[in-house]
Coordinates of C-alpha atoms in Angstrom, one line a residue:
M1 CA 63.5 -73.7 -149.5
G2 CA 65.7 -73.3 -152.6
E3 CA 69.5 -73.1 -152.4
L4 CA 70.9 -69.6 -152.4
R5 CA 72.6 -68.8 -155.8
G6 CA 74.6 -66.1 -157.4
V7 CA 75.1 -62.9 -155.4
A8 CA 72.7 -64.2 -152.8
A9 CA 75.0 -67.1 -152.0
T10 CA 77.9 -64.8 -151.2
A11 CA 76.1 -63.8 -148.0
L12 CA 77.1 -67.2 -146.6
G13 CA 80.8 -66.4 -147.1
V14 CA 80.3 -63.2 -145.1
A15 CA 78.5 -65.3 -142.4
R16 CA 81.4 -67.7 -142.2
I17 CA 83.8 -64.8 -141.6
R18 CA 81.5 -63.2 -139.0
A19 CA 81.1 -66.5 -137.2
A20 CA 84.9 -66.9 -137.1
E21 CA 85.4 -63.3 -135.8
S22 CA 82.7 -63.8 -133.2
A23 CA 84.6 -66.8 -131.8
R24 CA 87.8 -64.8 -131.1
P25 CA 88.4 -63.6 -127.6
D26 CA 89.4 -60.2 -128.9
R27 CA 86.4 -60.0 -131.3
L28 CA 85.4 -56.7 -132.7
F29 CA 81.7 -57.7 -132.7
D30 CA 79.6 -60.6 -131.7
D31 CA 77.1 -62.0 -134.3
P32 CA 75.4 -64.9 -132.4
Y33 CA 73.5 -66.1 -135.4
A34 CA 76.3 -66.2 -138.1
A35 CA 77.3 -69.8 -137.2
A36 CA 73.7 -70.9 -137.4
F37 CA 73.4 -69.6 -141.0
V38 CA 76.6 -71.5 -142.0
A39 CA 75.4 -74.7 -140.4
A40 CA 72.0 -74.5 -142.1
A41 CA 73.5 -74.0 -145.6
P42 CA 75.0 -76.5 -148.0
P43 CA 78.8 -77.1 -147.5
P44 CA 81.4 -74.8 -149.0
P45 CA 82.9 -75.4 -152.4
A46 CA 84.0 -79.0 -153.2
A47 CA 87.3 -80.2 -152.0
D48 CA 88.7 -80.6 -155.5
T49 CA 88.0 -76.9 -156.2
R50 CA 89.7 -75.8 -153.0
A51 CA 92.6 -78.2 -153.7
A52 CA 93.1 -76.5 -157.0
D53 CA 94.1 -73.4 -155.1
A54 CA 97.4 -75.2 -154.6
E55 CA 98.4 -74.0 -158.0
V56 CA 98.6 -70.5 -156.6
P57 CA 101.6 -69.6 -154.4
A58 CA 100.8 -70.1 -150.7
A59 CA 101.8 -66.5 -149.8
H60 CA 99.4 -65.2 -152.4
R61 CA 96.5 -67.4 -151.1
E62 CA 97.1 -66.4 -147.5
A63 CA 97.4 -62.7 -148.3
F64 CA 94.1 -62.8 -150.2
Y65 CA 92.1 -64.6 -147.6
R66 CA 93.7 -62.6 -144.8
G67 CA 92.8 -59.4 -146.6
L68 CA 89.2 -60.6 -147.3
F69 CA 88.7 -61.6 -143.7
R70 CA 90.1 -58.4 -142.4
H71 CA 88.0 -56.2 -144.7
I72 CA 84.7 -57.9 -143.8
V73 CA 85.5 -57.8 -140.1
L74 CA 86.4 -54.1 -140.2
R75 CA 83.4 -53.1 -142.3
T76 CA 81.1 -55.0 -140.0
R77 CA 82.3 -53.2 -136.9
F78 CA 82.5 -49.8 -138.7
F79 CA 78.9 -50.1 -139.9
D80 CA 77.8 -51.3 -136.5
D81 CA 79.1 -48.1 -135.1
Y82 CA 77.7 -46.0 -137.9
L83 CA 74.2 -47.3 -137.4
T84 CA 74.4 -47.1 -133.6
A85 CA 75.5 -43.4 -133.9
A86 CA 72.8 -42.7 -136.5
A87 CA 70.1 -43.9 -134.1
T88 CA 71.5 -42.4 -130.9
E89 CA 73.6 -39.4 -131.6
H90 CA 71.6 -38.3 -134.7
A91 CA 68.2 -39.5 -133.5
L92 CA 67.3 -41.2 -136.8
R93 CA 64.5 -43.7 -136.3
Q94 CA 64.2 -45.1 -139.8
V95 CA 66.9 -47.5 -141.1
V96 CA 67.1 -49.2 -144.5
V97 CA 69.5 -52.0 -145.5
P98 CA 69.2 -52.8 -149.2
A99 CA 70.6 -56.2 -150.1
A100 CA 70.6 -57.1 -146.3
G101 CA 71.6 -60.7 -146.9
L102 CA 72.2 -62.4 -143.6
D103 CA 72.7 -59.2 -141.7
T104 CA 71.5 -59.5 -138.1
R105 CA 71.9 -56.0 -136.8
A106 CA 68.2 -55.8 -136.1
Y107 CA 68.7 -58.6 -133.5
R108 CA 72.1 -57.7 -132.0
L109 CA 72.6 -53.9 -131.9
P110 CA 71.3 -51.9 -128.9
W111 CA 68.6 -49.9 -130.6
P112 CA 66.8 -47.0 -128.9
D113 CA 63.0 -47.1 -128.7
G114 CA 61.2 -46.1 -131.8
V115 CA 63.6 -47.5 -134.5
R116 CA 62.1 -49.3 -137.5
L117 CA 64.6 -51.2 -139.6
Y118 CA 63.8 -52.3 -143.2
E119 CA 65.7 -55.2 -144.7
V120 CA 65.4 -55.4 -148.5
D121 CA 66.4 -58.5 -150.3
L122 CA 65.3 -61.3 -152.6
P123 CA 62.5 -63.6 -151.4
E124 CA 64.7 -66.7 -151.2
V125 CA 67.3 -64.9 -149.1
L126 CA 64.7 -63.6 -146.6
A127 CA 63.0 -67.0 -146.5
F128 CA 66.3 -68.7 -145.6
K129 CA 67.1 -66.1 -143.0
E130 CA 63.7 -66.1 -141.4
R131 CA 63.8 -69.9 -141.0
V132 CA 67.2 -70.0 -139.4
L133 CA 66.4 -67.1 -137.0
A134 CA 63.1 -68.7 -136.0
E135 CA 64.9 -72.0 -135.2
Q136 CA 67.3 -70.0 -133.1
G137 CA 64.5 -68.3 -131.2
A138 CA 65.9 -64.9 -132.3
R139 CA 63.9 -61.7 -131.4
P140 CA 64.6 -58.3 -133.0
R141 CA 65.6 -55.5 -130.7
C142 CA 63.8 -52.9 -132.9
A143 CA 60.8 -53.0 -135.1
R144 CA 62.0 -55.0 -138.1
T145 CA 60.3 -55.2 -141.5
A146 CA 61.5 -57.6 -144.2
V147 CA 60.8 -56.3 -147.8
A148 CA 61.0 -58.9 -150.5
A149 CA 62.2 -57.1 -153.7
D150 CA 64.7 -57.3 -156.5
L151 CA 66.9 -54.2 -156.4
R152 CA 67.0 -54.4 -160.2
T153 CA 63.3 -53.4 -160.3
D154 CA 61.3 -50.6 -158.7
W155 CA 62.2 -51.7 -155.1
S156 CA 61.5 -48.3 -153.7
A157 CA 57.7 -48.8 -154.3
A158 CA 57.8 -52.1 -152.3
L159 CA 59.7 -50.3 -149.6
R160 CA 57.1 -47.5 -149.4
S161 CA 54.3 -50.0 -149.4
A162 CA 55.9 -51.7 -146.4
G163 CA 55.6 -48.4 -144.4
F164 CA 58.8 -46.6 -145.2
A165 CA 58.3 -42.8 -145.1
P166 CA 60.6 -40.9 -147.5
D167 CA 59.8 -37.6 -145.8
R168 CA 61.6 -38.8 -142.6
P169 CA 65.4 -38.8 -142.3
T170 CA 66.8 -42.3 -142.8
A171 CA 70.0 -44.1 -142.1
W172 CA 70.9 -46.2 -145.2
L173 CA 73.5 -49.0 -145.2
V174 CA 74.7 -50.5 -148.5
E175 CA 77.3 -52.8 -147.1
G176 CA 78.3 -55.5 -149.6
L177 CA 76.3 -54.8 -152.8
L178 CA 78.0 -52.1 -155.0
V179 CA 80.9 -54.3 -156.0
Y180 CA 78.4 -56.6 -157.8
L181 CA 76.9 -53.8 -159.8
S182 CA 78.1 -52.1 -163.0
A183 CA 78.8 -48.4 -162.8
A184 CA 75.4 -47.6 -164.3
E185 CA 73.6 -49.9 -161.9
A186 CA 75.4 -48.6 -158.9
A187 CA 74.6 -45.0 -159.9
R188 CA 71.0 -45.9 -160.4
L189 CA 70.7 -47.6 -157.0
L190 CA 72.3 -44.6 -155.2
T191 CA 70.1 -42.2 -157.2
T192 CA 67.0 -44.0 -156.0
I193 CA 68.3 -43.9 -152.4
G194 CA 68.8 -40.1 -152.8
E195 CA 65.3 -39.7 -154.2
Q196 CA 63.9 -41.4 -151.0
S197 CA 66.1 -39.5 -148.6
A198 CA 64.9 -36.5 -146.6
P199 CA 67.4 -33.8 -145.5
G200 CA 69.5 -35.2 -142.7
S201 CA 69.4 -38.7 -144.0
R202 CA 72.7 -40.6 -143.8
L203 CA 74.2 -43.1 -146.2
A204 CA 77.2 -45.5 -145.7
F205 CA 79.0 -48.0 -147.9
P206 CA 82.5 -49.4 -148.6
G207 CA 84.5 -47.4 -151.0
S208 CA 87.8 -47.8 -152.9
R209 CA 89.6 -45.8 -155.5
D210 CA 89.5 -48.4 -158.3
F211 CA 88.3 -51.9 -157.4
R212 CA 88.4 -53.1 -161.0
N213 CA 92.3 -52.8 -160.9
S214 CA 92.7 -53.7 -157.3
P215 CA 94.9 -56.4 -155.8
M216 CA 91.7 -57.9 -154.2
M217 CA 90.0 -58.3 -157.6
A218 CA 93.2 -59.8 -159.2
G219 CA 93.7 -62.1 -156.2
G220 CA 90.1 -63.4 -156.1
R221 CA 90.2 -64.2 -159.8
A222 CA 93.5 -66.1 -159.5
L223 CA 92.0 -68.6 -157.0
P224 CA 89.9 -71.4 -158.4
S225 CA 87.8 -71.6 -155.3
M226 CA 86.9 -67.9 -155.6
R227 CA 86.2 -67.7 -159.4
A228 CA 82.5 -68.3 -159.0
V229 CA 82.3 -65.3 -156.7
S230 CA 84.9 -63.1 -158.4
A231 CA 83.1 -63.6 -161.7
L232 CA 80.2 -61.7 -160.2
W233 CA 82.3 -58.7 -159.3
Q234 CA 81.7 -55.7 -161.6
G235 CA 83.3 -52.9 -159.5
G236 CA 80.4 -50.5 -158.8
L237 CA 81.0 -46.8 -159.3
D238 CA 83.7 -45.9 -161.8
E239 CA 84.7 -42.7 -160.0
P240 CA 85.6 -41.8 -156.4
A241 CA 82.5 -42.1 -154.2
D242 CA 82.9 -38.7 -152.6
D243 CA 82.9 -37.1 -156.1
W244 CA 79.7 -38.8 -157.1
L245 CA 78.0 -38.1 -153.8
G246 CA 79.0 -34.5 -153.8
R247 CA 77.3 -34.0 -157.2
H248 CA 74.1 -35.7 -156.1
G249 CA 73.1 -33.8 -153.0
W250 CA 75.2 -35.6 -150.3
R251 CA 78.0 -34.3 -148.0
P252 CA 80.5 -37.2 -147.8
R253 CA 83.4 -38.1 -145.6
T254 CA 85.8 -41.0 -146.3
Y255 CA 87.4 -43.1 -143.6
A256 CA 90.6 -44.9 -144.7
R257 CA 90.5 -48.5 -143.7
E258 CA 94.0 -48.3 -142.3
T259 CA 92.9 -45.6 -139.9
V260 CA 89.7 -47.5 -139.0
A261 CA 91.8 -50.6 -138.3
A262 CA 94.1 -48.7 -136.0
S263 CA 91.2 -47.2 -134.1
Y264 CA 90.0 -50.7 -133.3
G265 CA 93.4 -52.0 -132.3
R266 CA 93.5 -54.3 -135.3
A267 CA 96.5 -53.2 -137.4
L268 CA 96.3 -54.0 -141.1
G269 CA 99.5 -56.0 -140.9
E270 CA 98.0 -58.4 -138.3
G271 CA 97.1 -61.9 -139.2
A272 CA 93.4 -61.6 -138.6
G273 CA 92.6 -65.2 -139.4
K274 CA 91.4 -67.2 -142.4
A275 CA 87.9 -68.1 -143.5
G276 CA 87.5 -70.6 -146.3
G277 CA 84.5 -71.2 -148.5
G278 CA 84.4 -67.9 -150.4
G279 CA 83.5 -64.5 -149.4
A280 CA 81.8 -61.4 -150.7
G281 CA 81.8 -57.7 -150.9
A282 CA 85.5 -57.3 -150.7
G283 CA 86.9 -53.8 -151.2
Q284 CA 90.4 -52.9 -152.3
A285 CA 93.1 -54.5 -150.3
D286 CA 95.5 -51.5 -150.0
E287 CA 93.4 -48.4 -150.6
G288 CA 90.0 -49.4 -149.1
A289 CA 87.8 -47.0 -147.3
F290 CA 84.4 -46.5 -145.8
V291 CA 82.1 -43.7 -146.9
V292 CA 79.6 -41.9 -144.8
A293 CA 77.4 -39.1 -146.2
V294 CA 74.7 -36.7 -145.0
R295 CA 71.8 -35.6 -147.3
G296 CA 71.5 -31.9 -147.7
D297 CA 73.2 -29.3 -145.6
R298 CA 72.0 -30.2 -142.1
E299 CA 75.4 -31.3 -140.9
A300 CA 78.6 -32.9 -142.0
P301 CA 79.2 -36.6 -141.0
A302 CA 81.2 -37.0 -137.9
S303 CA 80.9 -40.7 -137.6

């Protein structure tokens, strides 16, 4: 098995944070496989790279890692709830997670009968994931289909070939990908999702007003240990997500991260812990949000 590289490698940073949160007594979720992914991977960045972070003021370092940790924890729990509601309250039985990375929701969420979940990612990511999960004796709690595809190509054809039915309402989750895409690439991905979405389908992803000029972007690029990751950040959509979605057949609702944090009893000012070794998919530190949208006019998103 080859080493995960580039954007694929950032999934390990997310796994480190999920493992740390899962170990908390007041955890917002429990990912029992995150620590196994971390243990099976090469060690985090070299000590000299991490030591170079000392050139950045301690308060700046701590604020960045605290914000990154908090963002990934909140988005994980929010999207857990989103998918659970999609399958139970809204009776969607088809779920697709593009760029699934080391996501284990197929194994840890309480899915109702009849759900089929498609995970789309690069072959090397899926191979690493399958090996670790097999070693852990993990069994999915729904029908799970892994689709090896590059999202820069015609991935929807591979998805359909794997059994996906575009005429059935689908719950889509694009959790940590858009920040690594240019505006044009992000729009193309979301357009493809729209073309594969029957009325009543639901779509969720992290949103921010302007990631390119956000404190998170600046903070990541200031830290030597984060430069390999932050160099991959392109920002995603170059306009508010609800504006783009509204013009393309979706009815969106935006949930401010501050409100989400309060609903989970995890105030944004709280020290949520620190996870070293890099991270991925960070949204804006101060104006982050989560977007949920419904395809067509069936209903407005309530959760």
